[in-house]
Coordinates of C-alpha atoms in Angstrom, one line a residue:
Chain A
X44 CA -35.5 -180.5 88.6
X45 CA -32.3 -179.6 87.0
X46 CA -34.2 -178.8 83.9
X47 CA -36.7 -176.9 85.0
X48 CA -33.6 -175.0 86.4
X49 CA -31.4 -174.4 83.5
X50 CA -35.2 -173.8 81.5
X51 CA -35.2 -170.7 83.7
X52 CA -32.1 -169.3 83.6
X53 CA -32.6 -169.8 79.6
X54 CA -36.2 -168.5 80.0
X55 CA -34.8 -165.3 82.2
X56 CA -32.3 -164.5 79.3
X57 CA -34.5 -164.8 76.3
X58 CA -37.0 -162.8 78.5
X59 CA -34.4 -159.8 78.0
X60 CA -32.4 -160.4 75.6
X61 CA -35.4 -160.3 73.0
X62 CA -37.0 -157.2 75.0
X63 CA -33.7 -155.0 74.4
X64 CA -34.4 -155.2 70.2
X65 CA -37.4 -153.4 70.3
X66 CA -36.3 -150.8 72.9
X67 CA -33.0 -149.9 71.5
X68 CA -34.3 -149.5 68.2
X69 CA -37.0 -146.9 69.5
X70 CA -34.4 -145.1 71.6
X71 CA -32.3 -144.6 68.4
X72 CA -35.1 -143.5 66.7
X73 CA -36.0 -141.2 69.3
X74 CA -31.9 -139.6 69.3
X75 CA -31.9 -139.4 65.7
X76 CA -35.4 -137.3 65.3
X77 CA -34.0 -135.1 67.9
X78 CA -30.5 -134.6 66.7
X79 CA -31.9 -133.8 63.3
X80 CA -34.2 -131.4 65.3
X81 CA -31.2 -129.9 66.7
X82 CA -29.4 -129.7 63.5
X83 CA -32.2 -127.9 61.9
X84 CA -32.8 -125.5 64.5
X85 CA -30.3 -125.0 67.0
X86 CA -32.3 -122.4 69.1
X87 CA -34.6 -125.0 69.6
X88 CA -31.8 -127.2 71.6
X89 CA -32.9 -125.8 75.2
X90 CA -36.3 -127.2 74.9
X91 CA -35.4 -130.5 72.9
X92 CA -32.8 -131.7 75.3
X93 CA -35.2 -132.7 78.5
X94 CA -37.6 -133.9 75.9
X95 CA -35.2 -136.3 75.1
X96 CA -34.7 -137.7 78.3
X97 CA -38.5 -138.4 79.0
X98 CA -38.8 -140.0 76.0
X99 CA -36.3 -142.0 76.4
X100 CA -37.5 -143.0 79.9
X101 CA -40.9 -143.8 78.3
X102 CA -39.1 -145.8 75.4
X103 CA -37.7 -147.7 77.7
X104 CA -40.4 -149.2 79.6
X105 CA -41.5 -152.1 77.9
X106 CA -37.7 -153.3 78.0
X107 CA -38.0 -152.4 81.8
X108 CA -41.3 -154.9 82.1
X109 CA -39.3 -157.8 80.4
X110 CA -36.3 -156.5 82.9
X111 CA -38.9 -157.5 85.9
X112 CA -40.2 -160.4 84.0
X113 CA -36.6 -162.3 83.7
X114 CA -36.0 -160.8 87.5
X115 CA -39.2 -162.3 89.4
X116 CA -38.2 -165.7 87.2
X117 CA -34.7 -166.2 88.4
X118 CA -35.3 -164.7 92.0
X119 CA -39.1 -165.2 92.7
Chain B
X793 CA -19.2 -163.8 98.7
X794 CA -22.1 -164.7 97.7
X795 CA -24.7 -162.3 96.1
X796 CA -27.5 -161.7 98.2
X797 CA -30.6 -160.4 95.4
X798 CA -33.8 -160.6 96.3
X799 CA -37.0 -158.7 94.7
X800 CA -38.6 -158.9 98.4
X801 CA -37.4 -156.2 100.4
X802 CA -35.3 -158.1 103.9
X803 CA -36.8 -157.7 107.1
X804 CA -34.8 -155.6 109.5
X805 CA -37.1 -156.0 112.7
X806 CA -40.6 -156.4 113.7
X807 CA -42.4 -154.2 116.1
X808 CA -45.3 -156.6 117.1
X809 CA -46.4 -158.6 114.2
X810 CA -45.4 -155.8 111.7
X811 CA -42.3 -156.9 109.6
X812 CA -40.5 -153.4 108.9
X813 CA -38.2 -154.5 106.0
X814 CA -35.2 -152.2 105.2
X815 CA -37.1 -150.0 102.2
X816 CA -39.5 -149.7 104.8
X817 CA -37.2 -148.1 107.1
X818 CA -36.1 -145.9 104.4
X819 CA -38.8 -144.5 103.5
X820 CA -40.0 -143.0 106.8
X821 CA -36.4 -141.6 107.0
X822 CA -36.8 -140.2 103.7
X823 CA -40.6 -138.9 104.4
X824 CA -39.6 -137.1 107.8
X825 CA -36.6 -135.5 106.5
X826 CA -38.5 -134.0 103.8
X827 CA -41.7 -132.7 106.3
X828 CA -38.2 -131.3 108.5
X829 CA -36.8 -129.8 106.0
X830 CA -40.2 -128.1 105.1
X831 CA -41.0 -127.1 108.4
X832 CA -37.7 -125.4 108.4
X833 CA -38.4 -123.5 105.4
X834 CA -41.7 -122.7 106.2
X835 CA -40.8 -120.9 110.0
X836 CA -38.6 -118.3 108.4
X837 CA -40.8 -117.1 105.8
X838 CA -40.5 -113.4 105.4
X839 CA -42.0 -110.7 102.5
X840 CA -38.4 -110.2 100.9
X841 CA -36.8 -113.7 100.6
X842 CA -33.8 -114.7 101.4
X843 CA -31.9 -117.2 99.3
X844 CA -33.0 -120.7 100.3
X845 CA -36.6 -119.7 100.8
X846 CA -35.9 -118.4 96.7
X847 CA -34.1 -121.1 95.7
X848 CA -37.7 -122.6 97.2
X849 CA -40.2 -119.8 95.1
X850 CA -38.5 -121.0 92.0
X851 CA -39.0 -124.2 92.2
X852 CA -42.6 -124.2 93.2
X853 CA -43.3 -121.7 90.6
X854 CA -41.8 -123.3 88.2
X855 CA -43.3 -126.5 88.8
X856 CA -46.7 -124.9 89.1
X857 CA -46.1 -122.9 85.8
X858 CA -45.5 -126.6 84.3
X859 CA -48.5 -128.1 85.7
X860 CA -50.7 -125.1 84.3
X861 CA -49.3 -125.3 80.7
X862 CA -51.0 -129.0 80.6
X863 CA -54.1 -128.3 82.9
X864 CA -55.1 -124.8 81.5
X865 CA -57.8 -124.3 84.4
X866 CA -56.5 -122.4 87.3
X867 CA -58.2 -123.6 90.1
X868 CA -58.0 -127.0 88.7
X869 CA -54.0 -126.9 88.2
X870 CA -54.0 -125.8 92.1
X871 CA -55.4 -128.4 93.5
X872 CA -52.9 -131.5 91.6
X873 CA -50.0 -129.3 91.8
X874 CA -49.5 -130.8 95.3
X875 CA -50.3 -134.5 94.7
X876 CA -47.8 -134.3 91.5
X877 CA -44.5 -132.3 93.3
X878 CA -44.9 -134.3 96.7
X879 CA -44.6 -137.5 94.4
X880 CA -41.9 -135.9 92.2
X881 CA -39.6 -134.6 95.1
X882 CA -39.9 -138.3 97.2
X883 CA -39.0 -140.2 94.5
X884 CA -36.8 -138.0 93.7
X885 CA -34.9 -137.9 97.4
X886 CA -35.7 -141.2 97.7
X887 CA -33.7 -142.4 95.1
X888 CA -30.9 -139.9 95.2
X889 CA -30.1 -141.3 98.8
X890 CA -28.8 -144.4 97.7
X891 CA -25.7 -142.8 96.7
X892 CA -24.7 -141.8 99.7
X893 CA -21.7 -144.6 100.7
X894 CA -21.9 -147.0 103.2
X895 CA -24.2 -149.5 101.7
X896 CA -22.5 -152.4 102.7
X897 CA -23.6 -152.5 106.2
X898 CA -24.4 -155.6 107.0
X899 CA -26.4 -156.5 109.8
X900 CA -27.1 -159.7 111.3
X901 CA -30.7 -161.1 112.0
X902 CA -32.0 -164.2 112.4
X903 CA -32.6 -165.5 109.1
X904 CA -28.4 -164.5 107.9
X905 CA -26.7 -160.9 106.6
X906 CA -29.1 -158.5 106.1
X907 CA -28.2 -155.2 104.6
X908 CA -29.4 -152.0 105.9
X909 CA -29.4 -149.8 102.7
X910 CA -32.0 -150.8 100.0
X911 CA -33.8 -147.9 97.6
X912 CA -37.1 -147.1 98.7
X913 CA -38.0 -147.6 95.5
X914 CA -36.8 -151.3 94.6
X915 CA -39.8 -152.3 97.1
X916 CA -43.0 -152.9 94.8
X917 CA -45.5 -152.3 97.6
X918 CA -44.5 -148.8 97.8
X919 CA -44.6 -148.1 94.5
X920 CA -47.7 -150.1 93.8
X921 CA -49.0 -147.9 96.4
X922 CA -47.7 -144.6 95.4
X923 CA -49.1 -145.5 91.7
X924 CA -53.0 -146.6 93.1
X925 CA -52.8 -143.8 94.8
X926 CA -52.4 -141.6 91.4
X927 CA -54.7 -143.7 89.4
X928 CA -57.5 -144.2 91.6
X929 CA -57.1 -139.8 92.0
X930 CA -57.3 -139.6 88.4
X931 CA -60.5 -142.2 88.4
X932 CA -62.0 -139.6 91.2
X933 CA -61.3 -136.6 89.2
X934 CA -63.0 -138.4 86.6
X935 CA -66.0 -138.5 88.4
X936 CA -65.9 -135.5 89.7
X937 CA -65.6 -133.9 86.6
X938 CA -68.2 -136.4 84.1
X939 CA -70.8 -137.0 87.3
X940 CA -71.1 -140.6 88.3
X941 CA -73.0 -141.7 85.1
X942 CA -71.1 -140.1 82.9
X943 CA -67.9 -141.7 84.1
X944 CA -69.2 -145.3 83.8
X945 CA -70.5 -144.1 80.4
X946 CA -67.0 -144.1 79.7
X947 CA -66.2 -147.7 80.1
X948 CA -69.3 -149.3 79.2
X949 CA -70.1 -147.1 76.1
X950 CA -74.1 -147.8 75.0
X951 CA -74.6 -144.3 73.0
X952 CA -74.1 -146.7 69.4
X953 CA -76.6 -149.2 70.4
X954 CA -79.0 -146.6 72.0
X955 CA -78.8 -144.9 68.6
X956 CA -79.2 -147.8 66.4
X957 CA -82.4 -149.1 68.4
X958 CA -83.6 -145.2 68.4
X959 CA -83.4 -145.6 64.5
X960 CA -85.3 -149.2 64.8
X961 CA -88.4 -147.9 66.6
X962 CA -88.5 -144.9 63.5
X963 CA -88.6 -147.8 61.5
X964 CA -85.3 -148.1 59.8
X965 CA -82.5 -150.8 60.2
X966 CA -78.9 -149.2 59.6
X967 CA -76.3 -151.9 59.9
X968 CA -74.3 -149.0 60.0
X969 CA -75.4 -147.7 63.3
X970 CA -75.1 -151.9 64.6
X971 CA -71.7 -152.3 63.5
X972 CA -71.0 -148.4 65.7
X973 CA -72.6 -149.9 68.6
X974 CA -70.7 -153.1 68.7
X975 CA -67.6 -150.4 68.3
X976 CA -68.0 -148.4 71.0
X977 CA -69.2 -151.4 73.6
X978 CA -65.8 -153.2 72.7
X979 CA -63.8 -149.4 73.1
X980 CA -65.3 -148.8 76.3
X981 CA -64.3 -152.5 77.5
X982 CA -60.6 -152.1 76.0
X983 CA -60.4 -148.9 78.3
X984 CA -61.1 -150.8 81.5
X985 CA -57.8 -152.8 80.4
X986 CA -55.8 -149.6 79.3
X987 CA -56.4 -148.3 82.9
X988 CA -55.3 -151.5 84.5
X989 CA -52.1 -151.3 81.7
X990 CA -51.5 -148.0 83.2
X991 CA -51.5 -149.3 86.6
X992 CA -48.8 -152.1 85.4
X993 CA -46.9 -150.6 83.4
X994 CA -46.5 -146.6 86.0
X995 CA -45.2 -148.7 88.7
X996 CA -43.2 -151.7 87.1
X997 CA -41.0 -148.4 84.9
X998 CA -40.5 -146.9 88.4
X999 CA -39.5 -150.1 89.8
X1000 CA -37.7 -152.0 87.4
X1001 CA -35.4 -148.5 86.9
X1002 CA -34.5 -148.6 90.4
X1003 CA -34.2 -152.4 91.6
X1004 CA -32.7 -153.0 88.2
X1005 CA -30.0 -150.4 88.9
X1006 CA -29.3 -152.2 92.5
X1007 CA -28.9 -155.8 90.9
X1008 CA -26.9 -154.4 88.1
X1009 CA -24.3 -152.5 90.8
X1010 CA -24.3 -155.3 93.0
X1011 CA -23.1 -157.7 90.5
X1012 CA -20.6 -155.2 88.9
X1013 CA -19.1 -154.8 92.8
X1014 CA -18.7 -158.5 93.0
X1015 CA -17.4 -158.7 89.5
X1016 CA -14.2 -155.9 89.8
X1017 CA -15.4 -153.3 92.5
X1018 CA -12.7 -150.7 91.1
X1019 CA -13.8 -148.9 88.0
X1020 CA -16.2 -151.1 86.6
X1021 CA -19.4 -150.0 88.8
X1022 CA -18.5 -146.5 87.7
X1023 CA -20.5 -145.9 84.3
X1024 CA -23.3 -147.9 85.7
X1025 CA -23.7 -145.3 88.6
X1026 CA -23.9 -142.3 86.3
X1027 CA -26.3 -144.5 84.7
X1028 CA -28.3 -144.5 88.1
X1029 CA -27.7 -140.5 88.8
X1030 CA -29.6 -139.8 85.5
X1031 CA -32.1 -142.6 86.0
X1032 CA -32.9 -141.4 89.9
X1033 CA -33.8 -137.8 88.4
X1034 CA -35.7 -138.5 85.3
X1035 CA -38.0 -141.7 86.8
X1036 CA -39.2 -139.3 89.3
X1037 CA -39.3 -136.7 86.7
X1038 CA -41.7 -139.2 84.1
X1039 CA -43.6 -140.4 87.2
X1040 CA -44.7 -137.4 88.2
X1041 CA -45.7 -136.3 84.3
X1042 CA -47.4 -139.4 83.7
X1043 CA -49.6 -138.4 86.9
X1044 CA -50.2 -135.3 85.7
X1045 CA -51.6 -136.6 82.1
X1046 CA -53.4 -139.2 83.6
X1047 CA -55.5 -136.6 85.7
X1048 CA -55.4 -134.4 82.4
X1049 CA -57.0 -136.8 80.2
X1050 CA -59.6 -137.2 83.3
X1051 CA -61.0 -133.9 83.1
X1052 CA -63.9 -132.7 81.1
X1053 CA -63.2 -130.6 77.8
X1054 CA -65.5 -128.2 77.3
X1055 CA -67.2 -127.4 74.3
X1056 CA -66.3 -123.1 74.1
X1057 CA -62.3 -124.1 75.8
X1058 CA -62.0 -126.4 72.2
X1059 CA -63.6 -123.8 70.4
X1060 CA -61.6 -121.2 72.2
X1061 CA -58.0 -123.3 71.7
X1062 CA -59.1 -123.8 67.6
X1063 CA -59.6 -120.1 67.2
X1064 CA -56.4 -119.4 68.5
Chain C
X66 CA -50.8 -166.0 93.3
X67 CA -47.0 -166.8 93.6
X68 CA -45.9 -163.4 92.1
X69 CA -46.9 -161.5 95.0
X70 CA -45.3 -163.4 97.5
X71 CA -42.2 -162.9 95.4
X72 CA -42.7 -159.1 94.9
X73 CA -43.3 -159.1 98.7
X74 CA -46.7 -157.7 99.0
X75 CA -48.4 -160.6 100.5
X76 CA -48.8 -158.4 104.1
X77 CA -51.3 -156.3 103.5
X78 CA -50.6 -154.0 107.0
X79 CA -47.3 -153.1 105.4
X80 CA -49.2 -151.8 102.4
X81 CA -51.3 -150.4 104.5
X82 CA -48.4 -148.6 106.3
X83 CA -47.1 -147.2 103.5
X84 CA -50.0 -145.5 102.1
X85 CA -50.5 -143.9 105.9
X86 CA -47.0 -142.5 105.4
X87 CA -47.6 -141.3 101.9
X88 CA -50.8 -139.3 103.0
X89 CA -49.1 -138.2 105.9
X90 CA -46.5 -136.7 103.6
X91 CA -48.9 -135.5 101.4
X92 CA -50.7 -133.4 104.2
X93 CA -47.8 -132.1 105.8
X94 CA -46.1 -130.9 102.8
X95 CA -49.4 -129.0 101.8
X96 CA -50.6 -127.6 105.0
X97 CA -47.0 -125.7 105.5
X98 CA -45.2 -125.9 102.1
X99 CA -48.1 -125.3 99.5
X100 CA -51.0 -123.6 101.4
X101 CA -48.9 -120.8 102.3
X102 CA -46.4 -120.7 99.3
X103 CA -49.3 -120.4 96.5
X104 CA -50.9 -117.3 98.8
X105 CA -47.6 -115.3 98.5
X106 CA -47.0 -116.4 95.2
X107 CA -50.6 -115.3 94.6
X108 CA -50.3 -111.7 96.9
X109 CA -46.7 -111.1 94.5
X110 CA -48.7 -111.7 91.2
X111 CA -51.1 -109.3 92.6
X112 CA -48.8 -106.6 93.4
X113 CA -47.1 -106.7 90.4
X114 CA -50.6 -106.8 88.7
X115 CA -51.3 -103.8 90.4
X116 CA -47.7 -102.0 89.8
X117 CA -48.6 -102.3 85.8
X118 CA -51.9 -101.2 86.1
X119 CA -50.7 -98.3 88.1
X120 CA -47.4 -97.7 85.0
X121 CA -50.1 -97.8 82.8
X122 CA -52.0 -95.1 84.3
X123 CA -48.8 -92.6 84.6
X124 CA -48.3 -93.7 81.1
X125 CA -51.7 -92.5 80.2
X126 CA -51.6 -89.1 82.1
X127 CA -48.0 -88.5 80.5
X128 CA -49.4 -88.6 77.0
X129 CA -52.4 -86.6 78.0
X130 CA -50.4 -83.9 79.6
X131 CA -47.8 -84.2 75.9
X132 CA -50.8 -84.1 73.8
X133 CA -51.9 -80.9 75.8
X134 CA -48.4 -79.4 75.5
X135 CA -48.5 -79.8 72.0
X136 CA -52.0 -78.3 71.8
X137 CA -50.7 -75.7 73.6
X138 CA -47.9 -75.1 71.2
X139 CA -50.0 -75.2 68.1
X140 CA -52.3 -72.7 69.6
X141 CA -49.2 -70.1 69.9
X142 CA -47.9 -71.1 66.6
X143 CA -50.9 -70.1 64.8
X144 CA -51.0 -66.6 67.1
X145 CA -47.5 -66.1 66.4
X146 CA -48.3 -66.0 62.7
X147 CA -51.8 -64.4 62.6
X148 CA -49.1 -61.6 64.6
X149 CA -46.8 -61.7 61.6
X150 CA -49.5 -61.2 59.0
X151 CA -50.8 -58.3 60.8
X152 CA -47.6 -56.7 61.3
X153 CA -46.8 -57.6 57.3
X154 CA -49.7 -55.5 56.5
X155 CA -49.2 -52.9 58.5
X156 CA -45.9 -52.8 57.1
X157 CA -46.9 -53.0 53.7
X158 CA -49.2 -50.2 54.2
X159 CA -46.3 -48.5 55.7
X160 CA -44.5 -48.7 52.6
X161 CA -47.5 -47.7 50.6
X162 CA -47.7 -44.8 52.6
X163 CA -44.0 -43.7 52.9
X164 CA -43.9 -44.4 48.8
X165 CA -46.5 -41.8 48.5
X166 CA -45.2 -39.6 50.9
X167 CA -41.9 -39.2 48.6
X168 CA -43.3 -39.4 45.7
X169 CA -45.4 -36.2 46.4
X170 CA -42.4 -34.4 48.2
X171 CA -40.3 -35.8 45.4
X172 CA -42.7 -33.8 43.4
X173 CA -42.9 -30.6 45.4
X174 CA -39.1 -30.5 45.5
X175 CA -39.0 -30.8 41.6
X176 CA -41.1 -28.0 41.2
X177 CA -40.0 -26.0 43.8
X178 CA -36.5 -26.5 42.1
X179 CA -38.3 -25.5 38.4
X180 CA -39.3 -22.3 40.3
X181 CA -36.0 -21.2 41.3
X182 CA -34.2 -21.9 38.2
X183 CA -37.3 -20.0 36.7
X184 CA -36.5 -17.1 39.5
X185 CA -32.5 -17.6 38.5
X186 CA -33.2 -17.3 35.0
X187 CA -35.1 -14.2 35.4
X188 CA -32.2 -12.7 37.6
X189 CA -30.1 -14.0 35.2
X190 CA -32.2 -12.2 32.0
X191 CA -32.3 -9.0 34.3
X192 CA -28.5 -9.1 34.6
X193 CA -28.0 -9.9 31.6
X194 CA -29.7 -6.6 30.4
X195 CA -28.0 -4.6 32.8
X196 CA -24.9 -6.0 31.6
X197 CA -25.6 -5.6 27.8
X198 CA -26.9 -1.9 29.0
X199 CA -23.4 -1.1 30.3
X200 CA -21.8 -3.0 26.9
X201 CA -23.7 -1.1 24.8
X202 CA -22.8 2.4 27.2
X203 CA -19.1 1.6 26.9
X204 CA -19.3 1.1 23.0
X205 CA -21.1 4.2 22.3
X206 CA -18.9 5.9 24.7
X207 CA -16.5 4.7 22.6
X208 CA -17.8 5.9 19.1
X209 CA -19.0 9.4 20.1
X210 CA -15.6 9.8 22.0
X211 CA -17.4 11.3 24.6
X212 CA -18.8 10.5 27.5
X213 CA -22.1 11.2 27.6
X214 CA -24.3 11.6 30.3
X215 CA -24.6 7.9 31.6
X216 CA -28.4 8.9 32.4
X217 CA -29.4 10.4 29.3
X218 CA -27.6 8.1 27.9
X219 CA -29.2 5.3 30.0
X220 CA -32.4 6.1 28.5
X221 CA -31.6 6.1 25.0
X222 CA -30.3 2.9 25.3
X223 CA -33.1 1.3 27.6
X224 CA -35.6 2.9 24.6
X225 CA -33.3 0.9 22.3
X226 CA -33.5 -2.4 23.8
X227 CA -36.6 -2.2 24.8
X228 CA -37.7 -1.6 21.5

C-alpha cells in the first residue's frame, strides 16, 4: 500500500503544481491590462483598483478547484 | 506536534444525535451576533441620524446603489438587495473572526485534541448550502420571470427543430434549419451542466480561499511560528473581504442573467 | 460517494441545520434591518424630491418677477424718451420762435435807430443853418463895418440861403 501512498502525495502535488501555471499567468495578465489602464488614465485609478481585486479572485478559481482537488486526495 | 488537518469539520458535542462540529458552533455565534447587532441598530432609529445608524445608511445605500446599477428595475433590485448583503456581510464576519487570537484552544473529546476555532467557512456544508440556496433563487427567479414553460424552454431548446419541421410540412427541406436544431438542443443541454458548474465552482472558490488559508497558517505555525505566518495572514485579511465581496456579485449576476430582457428596455439601452 | 464523507456532508440534519439558520438570518436581518431602512431611505429621496421641485418653482417665480421688472423698465425707458422728444420739439419751436422774435425786434430797433439819426441829421442840417446864418452875419458885419440890424439883416441872409 506504500505505493498507492507515495502515488498520492505525488498525485496531490502535480494536482497543484500544474493548476498554478494557468492561474498565475491569467493574474499577470489581469495586473498588466490594468496597470497599463492606470498608466493611460490615471483618473480612472479609483474605479480600476477594486476591479482588480475581483478579477483576480475570479482568476484564481480554477487554481482554487485544483487546491481542493490535491486537499480531499491527501486528507479525504 | 503533530498537524491536525482535516477537510471535515471536528465534532465539538452532540445534543441528541446531532453532531455540532466546531464551524457549526461558529456559525450560530456569528449569525446571532449579527441579528444583535441589528436589533441594536434598528431600536434607536431616529429622523436625524446619529453616527452609527449613518455609518449604517451608507452602507445600505451604497450597496443598494450597486445592486441597482446591474438590475436596472427598481422593484426588482429591492427584493435581491437583501438575499445578496445578508450573504455579503456573513461571509464577510464570518471570516474576519478568525483573526481574532486564541485559536489554539484545544479541547479534549473523546476521539483526541479537538480545537475550538475553525472558519465557518472551511466547512463545505455551509457553503454548499449558502451557494444552493443562491442558485436554486436564481432558478426561481427564472421562472418567475420566463413562466414555467419558458424556463424549461431554456434548457431543452426545440424552437430549431420546430422550425425546420414547420418548413417540412410547407414542403421544403433546409439542412440549414436541421443542422440549427441540433444546435440549439445541444446548447440548451450544455446549460443544464453550466448551472451545475456554477454550483461547483461558487462554493469550492469560497471554500478552497478559506480552508486553504487555514492549512496554509497551520503549517507555517508548525514550520517557524515567529514571522513566517505573517505575509500569509495579510494574504487572508484581503482574501476574507474580497471572497465575500465576489460571492455576493456572482449572486447578483446569477439572478441578473435570470431575468427577462425586454424588448423596449434593449431598445431603450441602444438608443442611449 | 467517498468525497462527501470526506467533505463531511454525509449528515444530512446538519445541512439541514444550517440552512434553518441561514433563513433565519435572512428573515431577521430583513424584517428590522431592510424593511424599515429602504422606507426612510425611500421617505429621504422623497423629501429631497420634493425640496427640488419646490427650488424649481422659486426659481421659476424669480425669473417671472425679473422678466416683469425688466418689462417694467423698458416700458419707462421708452416714456422717458417719447418725454425727451416732446420737450426737444417744444424746444426747438422755442428757438424758432425766440429767433423770430429777435430778428423782428432786431429789425425794429434798426429802423428805429435809422429814424433818429434821420431826426439827428435834420437837427444837425437845422443847426447847421443857424450856424452858417450867424457865419455869414459876423462876415458881413465884418465887411460893411457896421453892425446892421441883426433882423433885417437876418432876413437878407435867410432870402440868400434860401435861395
Amino acid at each position: 500500500m506504500e505505493e498507492v501512498e507515495g502515488l498520492k502525495y505525488i498525485a496531490a502535488a502535480l494536482s497543484i503544481g500544474l493548476g498554478a501555471i494557468g492561474s498565475g499567468i491569467g493574474e499577470g495578465m489581469i495586473a498588466a491590462k490594468a496597470l497599463e489602464a492606470i498608466g493611460r488614465n490615471p483618473e480612472a485609478g479609483g474605479k480600476i483598483t477594486p476591479l482588480i481585486f475581483v478579477t483576480m479572485a475570479i482568476t484564481e478559481s480554477t487554481a482554487i478547484y485544483s487546491l481542493v482537488v490535491s486537499l480531499i486526495i491527501l486528507f479525504g | 506536534m503533530e498537524l491536525n488537518i482535516s477537510l471535515a469539520p471536528e465534532i465539538l458535542f452532540k445534543i441528541g444525535s446531532f453532531p455540532v462540529s466546531n464551524s457549526f458552533f461558529w456559525m450560530v455565534v456569528v449569525s446571532i451576533s449579527l441579528m444583535i447587532l441589528i436589533l441594536t441598530i434598528r431600536y434607536k432609529f431616529k429622523q436625524v441620524p446619529g453616527r452609527t445608524q449613518a455609518a449604517f445608511e451608507i452602507l445600505i445605500e451604497g450597496g443598494l446603489d450597486f445592486v441597482q446599477s446591474i438590475i436596472e428595475d427598481k422593484d426588482i433590485a429591492k427584493k435581491v438587495f437583501p438575499l445578496v448583503f445578508t450573504l455579503f456581510l456573513f461571509i464577510m464576519l464570518a471570516n474576519l473572526i478568525t483573526f481574532i487570537p486564541g485559536s489554539a484552544v484545544v479541547l479534549e473529546s473523546g476521539e483526541g485534541k479537538v480545537s475550538l476555532f475553525r472558519a465557518v467557512m472551511s466547512d463545505y456544508g455551509i457553503v454548499i448550502v449558502m451557494t444552493l440556496v443562491a442558485v436554486i433563487t436564481a432558478q426561481i427567479v427564472a421562472i418567475i420571470s420566463f413562466g414555467p414553460f419558458g424556463y424549461l424552454g431554456k434548457y431543452f431548446n426545440f424552437s430549431g427543430m420546430k422550425e425546420f419541421f414547420s418548413e417540412l410540412f410547407r414542403g421544403k427541406l433546409k439542412f440549414g434549419l436541421l443542422a440549427q436544431g441540433f444546435l440549439d438542443i445541444f446548447l440548451g443541454l450544455m446549460d443544464i451542466v453550466g448551472e451545475i458548474a456554477k454550483i461547483v465552482s461558487l462554493s469550492f472558490r469560497l471554500f478552497g480561499n478559506i480552508f486553504a488559508g487555514e492549512v496554509l497558517g497551520m503549517v507555517m505555525l508548525f514550520l517557524m511560528p515567529w514571522f513566517l505566518p505573517l505575509p500569509f495572514q495579510f494574504l487572508s485579511l484581503l482574501t476574507a473581504v474580497v471572497q465575500a465581496f465576489v460571492f455576493a456579485v456572482l449572486t447578483l449576476m446569477f439572478i441578473s442573467l435570470a431575468l427577462k430582457i425586454d424588448d423596449e428596455d434593449l431598445n431603450e439601452k441602444a438608443t442611449v | 460517494m467517498e468525497i462527501i464523507k470526506a467533505l463531511g456532508i454525509d449528515n444530512y440534519w446538519v445541512l439541514i441545520a444550517q440552512f434553518v439558520n441561514l433563513a433565519v438570518l435572512l428573515f431577521v436581518l430583513y424584517k428590522f434591518a431592510y424593511g424599515p431602512m429602504m422606507k426612510m431611505l425611500d421617505e429621504r429621496s422623497a423629501k429631497i424630491a420634493e425640496g427640488i421641485k419646490d427650488a424649481e418653482k422659486a426659481n421659476k417665480k424669480l425669473e417671472e418677477t425679473e422678466s416683469r421688472e425688466k418689462d417694467v423698465l423698458n416700458k419707462a425707458k421708452k416714456e422717458a424718451k417719447k418725454i425727451i422728444a416732446a420737450a426737444e420739439e417744444i424746444a426747438e419751436k422755442n428757438k424758432a420762435e425766440i429767433l423770430e422774435n429777435s430778428k423782428m425786434e432786431a429789425d425794429e430797433i434798426f429802423r428805429k435807430a435809422e429814424e433818429k439819426i434821420e431826426e439827428e441829421k435834420n437837427k444837425l442840417r437845422e443847426e447847421l443853418k443857424k450856424e452858417t446864418i450867424e457865419l455869414v452875419m459876423m462876415a458881413t458885419e465884418k465887411v460893411l463895418k457896421e453892425k446892421i440890424d441883426s433882423d433885417k439883416d437876418k432876413e437878407i441872409i435867410e432870402k440868400v440861403v434860401k435861395n
